mmCIF file of C-alpha atoms in Angstrom:
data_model
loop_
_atom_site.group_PDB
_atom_site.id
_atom_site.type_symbol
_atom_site.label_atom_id
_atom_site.label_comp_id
_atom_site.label_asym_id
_atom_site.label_seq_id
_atom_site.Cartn_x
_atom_site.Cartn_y
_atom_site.Cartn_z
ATOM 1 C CA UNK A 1 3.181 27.847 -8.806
ATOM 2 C CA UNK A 2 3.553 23.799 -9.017
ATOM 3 C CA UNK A 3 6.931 22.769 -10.704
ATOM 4 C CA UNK A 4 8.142 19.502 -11.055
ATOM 5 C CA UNK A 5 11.934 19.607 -12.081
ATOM 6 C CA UNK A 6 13.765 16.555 -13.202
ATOM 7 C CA UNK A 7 17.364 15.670 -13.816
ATOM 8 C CA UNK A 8 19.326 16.066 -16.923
ATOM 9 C CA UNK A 9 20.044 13.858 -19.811
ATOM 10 C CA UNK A 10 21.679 10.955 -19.376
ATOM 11 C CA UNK A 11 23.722 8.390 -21.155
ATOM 12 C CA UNK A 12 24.734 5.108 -19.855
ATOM 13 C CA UNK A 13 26.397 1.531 -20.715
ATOM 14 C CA UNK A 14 24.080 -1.520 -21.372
ATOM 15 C CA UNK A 15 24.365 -2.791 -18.070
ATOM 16 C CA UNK A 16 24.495 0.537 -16.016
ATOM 17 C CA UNK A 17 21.934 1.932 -13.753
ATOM 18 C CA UNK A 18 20.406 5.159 -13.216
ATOM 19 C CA UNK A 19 18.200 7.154 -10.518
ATOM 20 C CA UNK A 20 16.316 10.013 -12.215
ATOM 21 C CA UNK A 21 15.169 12.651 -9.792
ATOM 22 C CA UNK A 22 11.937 14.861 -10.036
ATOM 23 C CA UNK A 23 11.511 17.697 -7.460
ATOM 24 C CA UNK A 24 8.305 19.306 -6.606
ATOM 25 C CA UNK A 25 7.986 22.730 -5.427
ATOM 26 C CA UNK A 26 4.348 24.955 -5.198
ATOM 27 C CA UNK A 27 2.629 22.290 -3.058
ATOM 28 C CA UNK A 28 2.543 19.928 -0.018
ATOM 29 C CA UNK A 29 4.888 17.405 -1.828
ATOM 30 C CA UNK A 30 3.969 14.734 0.426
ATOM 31 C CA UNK A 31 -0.006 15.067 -0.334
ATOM 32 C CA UNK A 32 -0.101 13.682 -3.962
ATOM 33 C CA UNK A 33 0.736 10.792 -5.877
ATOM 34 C CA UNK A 34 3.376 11.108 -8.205
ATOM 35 C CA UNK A 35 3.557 8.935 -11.392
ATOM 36 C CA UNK A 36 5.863 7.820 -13.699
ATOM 37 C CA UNK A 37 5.520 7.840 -17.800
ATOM 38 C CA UNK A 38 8.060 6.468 -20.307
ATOM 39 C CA UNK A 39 7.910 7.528 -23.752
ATOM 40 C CA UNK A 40 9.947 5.336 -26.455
ATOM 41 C CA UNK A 41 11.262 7.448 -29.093
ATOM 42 C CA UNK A 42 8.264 8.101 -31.402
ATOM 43 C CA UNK A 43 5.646 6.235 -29.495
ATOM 44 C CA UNK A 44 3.020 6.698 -27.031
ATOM 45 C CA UNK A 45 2.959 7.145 -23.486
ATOM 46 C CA UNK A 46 3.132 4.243 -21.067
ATOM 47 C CA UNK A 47 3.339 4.464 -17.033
ATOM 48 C CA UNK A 48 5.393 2.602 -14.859
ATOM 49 C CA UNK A 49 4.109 3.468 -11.527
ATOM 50 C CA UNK A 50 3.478 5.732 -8.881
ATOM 51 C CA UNK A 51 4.481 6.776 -5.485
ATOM 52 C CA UNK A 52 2.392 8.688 -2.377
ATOM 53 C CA UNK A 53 5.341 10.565 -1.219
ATOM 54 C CA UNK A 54 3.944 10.588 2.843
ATOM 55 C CA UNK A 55 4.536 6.817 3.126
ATOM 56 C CA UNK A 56 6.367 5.615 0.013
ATOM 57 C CA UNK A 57 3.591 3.338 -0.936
ATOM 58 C CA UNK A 58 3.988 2.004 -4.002
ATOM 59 C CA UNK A 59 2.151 0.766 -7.033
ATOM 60 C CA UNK A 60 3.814 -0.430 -10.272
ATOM 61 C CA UNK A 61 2.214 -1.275 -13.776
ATOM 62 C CA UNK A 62 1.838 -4.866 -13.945
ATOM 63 C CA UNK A 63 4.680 -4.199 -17.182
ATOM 64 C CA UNK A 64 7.273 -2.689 -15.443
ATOM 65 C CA UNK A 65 6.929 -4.566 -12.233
ATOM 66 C CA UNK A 66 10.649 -5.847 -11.024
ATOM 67 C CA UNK A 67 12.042 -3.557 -13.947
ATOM 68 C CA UNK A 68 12.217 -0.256 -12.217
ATOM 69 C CA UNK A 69 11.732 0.956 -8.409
ATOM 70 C CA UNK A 70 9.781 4.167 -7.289
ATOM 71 C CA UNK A 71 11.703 6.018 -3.762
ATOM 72 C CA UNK A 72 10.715 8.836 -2.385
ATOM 73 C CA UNK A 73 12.207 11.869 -0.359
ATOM 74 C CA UNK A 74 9.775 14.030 1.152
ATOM 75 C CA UNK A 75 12.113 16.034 3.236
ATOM 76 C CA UNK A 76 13.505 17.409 -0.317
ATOM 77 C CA UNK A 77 10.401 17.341 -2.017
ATOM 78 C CA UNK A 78 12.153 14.875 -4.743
ATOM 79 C CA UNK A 79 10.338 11.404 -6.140
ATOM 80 C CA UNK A 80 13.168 9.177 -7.750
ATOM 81 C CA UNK A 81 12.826 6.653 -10.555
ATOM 82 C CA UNK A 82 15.779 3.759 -10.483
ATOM 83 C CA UNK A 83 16.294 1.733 -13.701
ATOM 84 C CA UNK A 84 18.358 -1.346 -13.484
ATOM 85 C CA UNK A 85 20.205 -3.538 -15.783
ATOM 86 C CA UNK A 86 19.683 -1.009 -18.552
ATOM 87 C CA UNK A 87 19.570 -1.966 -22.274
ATOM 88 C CA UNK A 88 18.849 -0.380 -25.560
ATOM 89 C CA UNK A 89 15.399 -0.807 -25.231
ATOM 90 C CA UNK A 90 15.223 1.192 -22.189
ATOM 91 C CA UNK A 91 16.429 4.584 -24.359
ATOM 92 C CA UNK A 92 13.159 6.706 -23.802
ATOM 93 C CA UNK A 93 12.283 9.835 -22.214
ATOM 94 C CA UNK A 94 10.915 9.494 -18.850
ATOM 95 C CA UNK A 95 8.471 11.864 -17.338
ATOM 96 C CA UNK A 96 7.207 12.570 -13.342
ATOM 97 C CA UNK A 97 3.711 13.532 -13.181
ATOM 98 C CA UNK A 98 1.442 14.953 -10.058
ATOM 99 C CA UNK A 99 -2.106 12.845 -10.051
ATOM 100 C CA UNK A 100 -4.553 15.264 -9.451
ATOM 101 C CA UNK A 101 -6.013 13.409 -6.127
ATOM 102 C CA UNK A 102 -8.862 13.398 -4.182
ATOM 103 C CA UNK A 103 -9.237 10.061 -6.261
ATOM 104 C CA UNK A 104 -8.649 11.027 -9.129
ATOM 105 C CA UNK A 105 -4.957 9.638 -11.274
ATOM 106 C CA UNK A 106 -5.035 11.312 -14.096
ATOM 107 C CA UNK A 107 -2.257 13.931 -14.406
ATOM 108 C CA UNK A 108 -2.294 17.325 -13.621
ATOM 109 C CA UNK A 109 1.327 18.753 -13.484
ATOM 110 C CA UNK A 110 3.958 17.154 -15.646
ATOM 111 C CA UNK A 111 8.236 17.472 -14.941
ATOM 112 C CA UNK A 112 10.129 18.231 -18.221
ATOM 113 C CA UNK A 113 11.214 14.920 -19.061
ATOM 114 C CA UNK A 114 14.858 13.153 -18.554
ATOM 115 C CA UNK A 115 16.188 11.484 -21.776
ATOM 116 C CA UNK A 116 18.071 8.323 -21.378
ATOM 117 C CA UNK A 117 19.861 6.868 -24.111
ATOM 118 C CA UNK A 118 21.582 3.616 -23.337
ATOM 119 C CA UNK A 119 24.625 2.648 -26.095
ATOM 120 C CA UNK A 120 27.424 0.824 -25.563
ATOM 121 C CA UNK B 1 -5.247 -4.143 -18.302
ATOM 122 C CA UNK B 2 -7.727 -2.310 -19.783
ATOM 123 C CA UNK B 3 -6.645 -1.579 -23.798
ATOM 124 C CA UNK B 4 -7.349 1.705 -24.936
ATOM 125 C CA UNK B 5 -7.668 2.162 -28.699
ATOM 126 C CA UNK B 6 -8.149 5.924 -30.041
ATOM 127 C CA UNK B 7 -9.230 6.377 -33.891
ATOM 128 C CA UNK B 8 -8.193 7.807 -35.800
ATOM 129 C CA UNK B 9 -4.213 7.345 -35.595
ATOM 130 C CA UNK B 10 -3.607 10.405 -37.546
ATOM 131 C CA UNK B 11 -5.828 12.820 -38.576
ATOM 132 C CA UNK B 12 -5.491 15.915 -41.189
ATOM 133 C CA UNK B 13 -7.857 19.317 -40.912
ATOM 134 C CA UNK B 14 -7.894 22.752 -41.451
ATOM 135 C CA UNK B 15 -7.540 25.840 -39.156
ATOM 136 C CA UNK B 16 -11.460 26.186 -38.318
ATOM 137 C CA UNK B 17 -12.216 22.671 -38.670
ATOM 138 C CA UNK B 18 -14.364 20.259 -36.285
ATOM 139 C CA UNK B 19 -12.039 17.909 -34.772
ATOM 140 C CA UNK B 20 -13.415 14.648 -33.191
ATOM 141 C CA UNK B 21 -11.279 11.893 -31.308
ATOM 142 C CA UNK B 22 -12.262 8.489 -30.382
ATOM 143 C CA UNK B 23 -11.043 6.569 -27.199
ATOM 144 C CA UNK B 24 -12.663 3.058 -27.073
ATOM 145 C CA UNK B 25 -11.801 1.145 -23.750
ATOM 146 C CA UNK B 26 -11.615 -2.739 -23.723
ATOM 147 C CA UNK B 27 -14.004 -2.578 -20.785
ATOM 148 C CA UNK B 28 -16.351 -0.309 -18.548
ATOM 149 C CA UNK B 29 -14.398 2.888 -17.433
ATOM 150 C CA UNK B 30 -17.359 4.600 -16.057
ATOM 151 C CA UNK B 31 -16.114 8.273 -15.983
ATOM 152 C CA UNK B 32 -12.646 7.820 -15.590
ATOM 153 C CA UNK B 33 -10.862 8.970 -18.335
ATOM 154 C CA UNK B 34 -8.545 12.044 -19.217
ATOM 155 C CA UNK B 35 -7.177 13.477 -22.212
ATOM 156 C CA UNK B 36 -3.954 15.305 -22.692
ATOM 157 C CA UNK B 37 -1.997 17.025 -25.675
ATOM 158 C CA UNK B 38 1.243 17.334 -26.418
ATOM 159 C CA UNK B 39 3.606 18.972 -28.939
ATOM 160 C CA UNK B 40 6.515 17.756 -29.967
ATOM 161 C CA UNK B 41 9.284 18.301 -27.605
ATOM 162 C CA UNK B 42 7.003 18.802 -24.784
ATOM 163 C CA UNK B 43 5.298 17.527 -21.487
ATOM 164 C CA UNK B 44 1.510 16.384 -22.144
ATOM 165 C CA UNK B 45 -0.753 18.767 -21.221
ATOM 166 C CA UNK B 46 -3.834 18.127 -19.163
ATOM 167 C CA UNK B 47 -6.641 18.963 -21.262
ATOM 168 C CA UNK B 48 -9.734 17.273 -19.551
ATOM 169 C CA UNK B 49 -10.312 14.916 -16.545
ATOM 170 C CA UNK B 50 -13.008 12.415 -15.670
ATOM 171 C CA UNK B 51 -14.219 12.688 -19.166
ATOM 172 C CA UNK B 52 -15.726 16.121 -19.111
ATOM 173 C CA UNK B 53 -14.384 18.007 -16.682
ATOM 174 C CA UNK B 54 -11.981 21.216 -18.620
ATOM 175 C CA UNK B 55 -8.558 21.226 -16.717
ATOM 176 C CA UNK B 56 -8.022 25.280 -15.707
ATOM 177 C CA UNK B 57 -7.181 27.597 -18.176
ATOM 178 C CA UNK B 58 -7.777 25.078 -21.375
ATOM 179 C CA UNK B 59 -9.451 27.160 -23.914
ATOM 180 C CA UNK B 60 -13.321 26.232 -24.373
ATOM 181 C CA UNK B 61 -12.981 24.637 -27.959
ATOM 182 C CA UNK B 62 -11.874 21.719 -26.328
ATOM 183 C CA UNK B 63 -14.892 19.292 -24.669
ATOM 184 C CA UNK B 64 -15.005 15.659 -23.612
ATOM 185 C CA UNK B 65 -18.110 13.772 -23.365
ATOM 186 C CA UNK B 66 -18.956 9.785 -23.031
ATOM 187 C CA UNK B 67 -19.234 7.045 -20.600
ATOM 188 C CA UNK B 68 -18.206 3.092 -20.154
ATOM 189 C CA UNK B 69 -16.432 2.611 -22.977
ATOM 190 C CA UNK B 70 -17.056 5.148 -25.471
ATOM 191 C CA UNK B 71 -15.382 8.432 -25.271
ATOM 192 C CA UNK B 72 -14.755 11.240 -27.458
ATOM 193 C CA UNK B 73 -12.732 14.565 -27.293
ATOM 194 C CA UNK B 74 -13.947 17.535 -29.595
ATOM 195 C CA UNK B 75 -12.211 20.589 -30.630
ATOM 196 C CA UNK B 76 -15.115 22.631 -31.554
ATOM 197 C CA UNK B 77 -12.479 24.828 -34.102
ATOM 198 C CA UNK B 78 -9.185 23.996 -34.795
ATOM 199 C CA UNK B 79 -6.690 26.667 -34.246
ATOM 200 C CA UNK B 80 -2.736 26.701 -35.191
ATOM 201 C CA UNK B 81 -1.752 25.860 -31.354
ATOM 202 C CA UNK B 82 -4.085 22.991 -31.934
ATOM 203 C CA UNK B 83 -1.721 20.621 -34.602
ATOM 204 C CA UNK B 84 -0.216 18.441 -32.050
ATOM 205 C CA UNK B 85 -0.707 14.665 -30.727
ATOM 206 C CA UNK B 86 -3.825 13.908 -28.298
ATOM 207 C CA UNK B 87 -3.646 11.037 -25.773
ATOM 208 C CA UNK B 88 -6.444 9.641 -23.435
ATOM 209 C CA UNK B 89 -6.012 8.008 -20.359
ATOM 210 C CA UNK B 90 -8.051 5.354 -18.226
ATOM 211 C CA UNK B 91 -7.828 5.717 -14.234
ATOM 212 C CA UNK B 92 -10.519 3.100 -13.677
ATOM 213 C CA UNK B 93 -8.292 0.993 -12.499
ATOM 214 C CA UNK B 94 -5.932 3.223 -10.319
ATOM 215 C CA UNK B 95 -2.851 -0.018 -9.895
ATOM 216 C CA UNK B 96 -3.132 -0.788 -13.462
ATOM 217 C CA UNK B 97 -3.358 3.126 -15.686
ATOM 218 C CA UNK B 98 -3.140 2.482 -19.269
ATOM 219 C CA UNK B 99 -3.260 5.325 -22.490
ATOM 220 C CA UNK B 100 -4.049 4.943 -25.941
ATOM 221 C CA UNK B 101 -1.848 5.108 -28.794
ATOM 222 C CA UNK B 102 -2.324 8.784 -29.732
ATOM 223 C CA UNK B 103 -4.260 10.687 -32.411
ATOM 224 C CA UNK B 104 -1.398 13.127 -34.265
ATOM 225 C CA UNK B 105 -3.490 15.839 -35.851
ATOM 226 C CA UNK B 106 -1.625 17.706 -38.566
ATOM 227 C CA UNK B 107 -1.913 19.929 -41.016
ATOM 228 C CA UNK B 108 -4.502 19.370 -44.201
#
Protein backbone atom coordinates (compact mmCIF):
# COMPACT_ATOMS: atom_id res chain seq x y z
CA UNK A 1 0.00 0.00 0.00
CA UNK A 2 1.47 3.69 -0.88
CA UNK A 3 1.68 5.94 2.32
CA UNK A 4 3.05 9.16 2.48
CA UNK A 5 3.55 10.18 6.24
CA UNK A 6 4.42 13.67 7.24
CA UNK A 7 5.56 15.34 10.41
CA UNK A 8 3.50 16.75 13.13
CA UNK A 9 2.14 20.12 13.84
CA UNK A 10 4.20 22.73 14.31
CA UNK A 11 4.41 26.14 15.83
CA UNK A 12 7.12 28.58 15.38
CA UNK A 13 8.34 32.37 15.99
CA UNK A 14 8.06 34.94 13.09
CA UNK A 15 11.45 34.59 12.08
CA UNK A 16 12.00 30.77 12.72
CA UNK A 17 12.45 28.07 10.23
CA UNK A 18 11.13 24.75 9.71
CA UNK A 19 11.86 21.40 7.63
CA UNK A 20 8.65 19.36 7.25
CA UNK A 21 9.30 15.75 6.41
CA UNK A 22 7.06 13.39 4.22
CA UNK A 23 8.03 9.66 4.05
CA UNK A 24 6.97 7.32 1.41
CA UNK A 25 6.57 3.74 1.89
CA UNK A 26 4.58 1.07 -0.79
CA UNK A 27 6.76 2.12 -3.75
CA UNK A 28 10.19 2.77 -5.37
CA UNK A 29 10.47 6.20 -3.55
CA UNK A 30 13.04 7.35 -5.82
CA UNK A 31 10.79 6.72 -9.14
CA UNK A 32 8.19 9.58 -8.72
CA UNK A 33 7.95 13.12 -8.37
CA UNK A 34 6.84 14.36 -5.26
CA UNK A 35 5.01 17.75 -4.95
CA UNK A 36 4.32 20.17 -2.59
CA UNK A 37 0.70 21.97 -1.83
CA UNK A 38 0.03 24.75 0.71
CA UNK A 39 -3.35 25.38 1.80
CA UNK A 40 -4.08 28.88 3.67
CA UNK A 41 -6.62 28.47 6.23
CA UNK A 42 -9.94 28.44 4.30
CA UNK A 43 -8.59 28.75 0.82
CA UNK A 44 -7.65 26.77 -2.07
CA UNK A 45 -4.82 24.75 -2.91
CA UNK A 46 -1.62 26.20 -4.29
CA UNK A 47 1.80 24.19 -5.08
CA UNK A 48 5.11 25.17 -4.36
CA UNK A 49 7.14 22.67 -6.13
CA UNK A 50 8.31 19.38 -6.68
CA UNK A 51 11.18 17.08 -6.32
CA UNK A 52 12.33 13.63 -8.43
CA UNK A 53 13.71 11.97 -5.45
CA UNK A 54 16.63 9.85 -7.78
CA UNK A 55 18.50 13.11 -8.50
CA UNK A 56 16.98 15.90 -6.40
CA UNK A 57 16.00 17.85 -9.40
CA UNK A 58 14.04 20.48 -8.66
CA UNK A 59 11.24 22.64 -9.94
CA UNK A 60 9.55 25.45 -7.96
CA UNK A 61 6.30 27.52 -8.77
CA UNK A 62 7.35 30.66 -10.20
CA UNK A 63 5.41 32.05 -6.55
CA UNK A 64 7.29 30.38 -4.16
CA UNK A 65 10.59 30.49 -5.91
CA UNK A 66 13.48 31.68 -3.23
CA UNK A 67 10.66 31.26 -0.48
CA UNK A 68 10.96 27.62 0.27
CA UNK A 69 13.56 24.74 -0.78
CA UNK A 70 12.59 21.09 -1.84
CA UNK A 71 15.61 18.19 -0.42
CA UNK A 72 15.36 14.93 -0.79
CA UNK A 73 16.50 11.61 1.00
CA UNK A 74 16.08 8.62 -0.93
CA UNK A 75 17.97 6.31 1.29
CA UNK A 76 14.95 6.98 3.92
CA UNK A 77 12.38 7.29 1.51
CA UNK A 78 11.63 10.99 3.04
CA UNK A 79 11.07 14.35 0.65
CA UNK A 80 11.58 17.51 2.95
CA UNK A 81 10.02 20.94 2.57
CA UNK A 82 12.26 23.93 4.34
CA UNK A 83 10.47 27.26 5.01
CA UNK A 84 12.57 30.20 5.86
CA UNK A 85 12.12 33.48 7.46
CA UNK A 86 8.63 32.45 8.50
CA UNK A 87 5.78 34.97 9.06
CA UNK A 88 2.13 34.97 9.76
CA UNK A 89 1.29 34.61 6.39
CA UNK A 90 3.06 31.44 6.07
CA UNK A 91 0.40 29.68 8.81
CA UNK A 92 -1.14 27.02 6.35
CA UNK A 93 -1.28 23.41 6.12
CA UNK A 94 1.19 21.93 3.89
CA UNK A 95 0.69 18.75 2.01
CA UNK A 96 3.35 16.09 0.04
CA UNK A 97 1.83 14.58 -2.89
CA UNK A 98 3.11 11.53 -5.33
CA UNK A 99 2.58 12.76 -9.23
CA UNK A 100 1.28 9.95 -10.86
CA UNK A 101 4.25 9.80 -13.64
CA UNK A 102 4.85 8.43 -16.75
CA UNK A 103 4.19 12.23 -17.60
CA UNK A 104 1.61 12.80 -16.01
CA UNK A 105 1.68 15.63 -12.52
CA UNK A 106 -1.37 15.45 -11.33
CA UNK A 107 -1.58 13.78 -7.89
CA UNK A 108 -2.20 10.45 -7.06
CA UNK A 109 -1.27 9.76 -3.34
CA UNK A 110 -1.53 12.59 -0.88
CA UNK A 111 0.54 12.72 2.94
CA UNK A 112 -1.83 13.89 5.76
CA UNK A 113 -0.90 17.35 5.93
CA UNK A 114 1.54 19.28 8.56
CA UNK A 115 -0.08 22.44 10.09
CA UNK A 116 2.14 25.33 10.71
CA UNK A 117 1.03 28.16 12.59
CA UNK A 118 3.54 30.94 12.94
CA UNK A 119 2.69 33.56 16.13
CA UNK A 120 4.86 35.39 17.97
CA UNK B 1 0.75 30.82 -15.30
CA UNK B 2 -2.12 29.48 -16.60
CA UNK B 3 -5.40 30.86 -14.34
CA UNK B 4 -7.86 28.40 -13.65
CA UNK B 5 -11.34 29.67 -12.82
CA UNK B 6 -14.07 26.92 -11.72
CA UNK B 7 -17.91 28.10 -11.56
CA UNK B 8 -19.68 27.91 -9.67
CA UNK B 9 -17.86 28.90 -6.23
CA UNK B 10 -20.43 27.22 -4.21
CA UNK B 11 -23.04 25.21 -5.20
CA UNK B 12 -26.29 23.76 -3.24
CA UNK B 13 -28.20 20.26 -4.40
CA UNK B 14 -29.96 17.51 -3.21
CA UNK B 15 -29.03 13.82 -2.51
CA UNK B 16 -29.90 12.47 -6.20
CA UNK B 17 -29.17 15.57 -7.90
CA UNK B 18 -27.04 16.21 -11.25
CA UNK B 19 -24.01 17.97 -10.26
CA UNK B 20 -21.96 19.85 -12.95
CA UNK B 21 -18.54 21.76 -12.36
CA UNK B 22 -16.85 24.14 -14.58
CA UNK B 23 -12.97 24.56 -14.90
CA UNK B 24 -12.15 27.29 -17.52
CA UNK B 25 -8.29 27.58 -18.20
CA UNK B 26 -6.75 30.99 -19.26
CA UNK B 27 -5.20 29.10 -22.15
CA UNK B 28 -5.02 25.69 -24.16
CA UNK B 29 -4.54 22.73 -21.66
CA UNK B 30 -5.11 20.10 -24.18
CA UNK B 31 -5.96 17.07 -21.91
CA UNK B 32 -4.17 17.88 -18.99
CA UNK B 33 -6.27 18.44 -16.28
CA UNK B 34 -7.30 16.55 -12.97
CA UNK B 35 -9.87 16.91 -10.49
CA UNK B 36 -9.77 16.08 -6.85
CA UNK B 37 -12.22 16.28 -3.74
CA UNK B 38 -11.76 16.91 -0.49
CA UNK B 39 -13.64 17.04 2.83
CA UNK B 40 -12.97 19.07 5.37
CA UNK B 41 -10.14 17.98 7.46
CA UNK B 42 -8.78 15.86 4.80
CA UNK B 43 -6.14 15.17 1.98
CA UNK B 44 -7.67 15.82 -1.66
CA UNK B 45 -8.62 12.94 -3.22
CA UNK B 46 -7.78 12.03 -6.77
CA UNK B 47 -10.92 11.78 -8.52
CA UNK B 48 -9.98 11.94 -12.32
CA UNK B 49 -6.76 12.52 -14.37
CA UNK B 50 -6.09 13.84 -17.85
CA UNK B 51 -9.61 15.00 -17.96
CA UNK B 52 -11.40 11.72 -18.27
CA UNK B 53 -9.55 9.19 -17.08
CA UNK B 54 -11.50 7.69 -13.37
CA UNK B 55 -8.61 7.40 -10.74
CA UNK B 56 -9.07 3.49 -9.23
CA UNK B 57 -11.72 2.74 -7.09
CA UNK B 58 -13.72 6.30 -7.60
CA UNK B 59 -17.28 5.36 -7.81
CA UNK B 60 -18.76 5.72 -11.51
CA UNK B 61 -21.09 8.82 -10.77
CA UNK B 62 -18.20 10.80 -11.11
CA UNK B 63 -17.00 11.65 -15.06
CA UNK B 64 -14.79 14.31 -16.58
CA UNK B 65 -15.03 15.31 -20.07
CA UNK B 66 -13.57 18.50 -22.19
CA UNK B 67 -10.58 19.73 -23.94
CA UNK B 68 -8.35 23.14 -24.37
CA UNK B 69 -9.91 25.16 -22.16
CA UNK B 70 -13.20 23.98 -21.28
CA UNK B 71 -13.64 21.31 -18.77
CA UNK B 72 -16.31 19.97 -16.74
CA UNK B 73 -16.66 17.34 -13.89
CA UNK B 74 -20.18 15.60 -13.47
CA UNK B 75 -21.56 13.70 -10.65
CA UNK B 76 -24.18 11.85 -12.41
CA UNK B 77 -26.19 11.55 -8.65
CA UNK B 78 -25.25 13.15 -5.73
CA UNK B 79 -24.85 11.00 -2.75
CA UNK B 80 -24.19 12.08 1.11
CA UNK B 81 -20.25 11.22 0.75
CA UNK B 82 -20.54 13.59 -2.14
CA UNK B 83 -21.05 17.28 -0.03
CA UNK B 84 -17.50 18.27 -0.01
CA UNK B 85 -15.15 20.88 -1.99
CA UNK B 86 -13.96 19.89 -5.71
CA UNK B 87 -10.68 21.27 -7.11
CA UNK B 88 -9.21 20.94 -10.71
CA UNK B 89 -5.82 21.03 -11.63
CA UNK B 90 -3.78 22.02 -14.89
CA UNK B 91 -0.44 19.91 -15.61
CA UNK B 92 0.01 21.48 -19.04
CA UNK B 93 2.63 23.16 -17.97
CA UNK B 94 4.53 20.62 -15.69
CA UNK B 95 7.24 23.78 -14.01
CA UNK B 96 4.39 26.04 -13.58
CA UNK B 97 0.96 23.60 -11.97
CA UNK B 98 -1.77 25.84 -11.04
CA UNK B 99 -5.61 24.82 -9.41
CA UNK B 100 -8.69 26.60 -9.36
CA UNK B 101 -10.36 28.14 -6.55
CA UNK B 102 -12.71 25.28 -5.58
CA UNK B 103 -16.42 24.51 -6.05
CA UNK B 104 -17.84 23.72 -2.19
CA UNK B 105 -20.98 21.73 -2.83
CA UNK B 106 -23.29 21.66 0.17
CA UNK B 107 -26.31 20.79 1.25
CA UNK B 108 -29.77 22.30 -0.46
Amino acid sequence: EVQLVQSGEEVKRPGESLKISCQGSGYRFGDYWIGWVRQMPDKGLEWLGTIYPDDSETRYSPSFQGQVTLSADKSVTTAYLHLYSLKSSDTALYFCARHVGQGDYSFDYWGQGTLVTVSS
Amino acid sequence: DIQMTQSPSTLSASVGDRVTITCRASQNINKWLAWYQQRPGEAPKLLIYRTSNLQGGVPSRFSGSGSGTEFTLTISSLQPDDFATYYCQQYQTYYALTFGGGTKVDVK
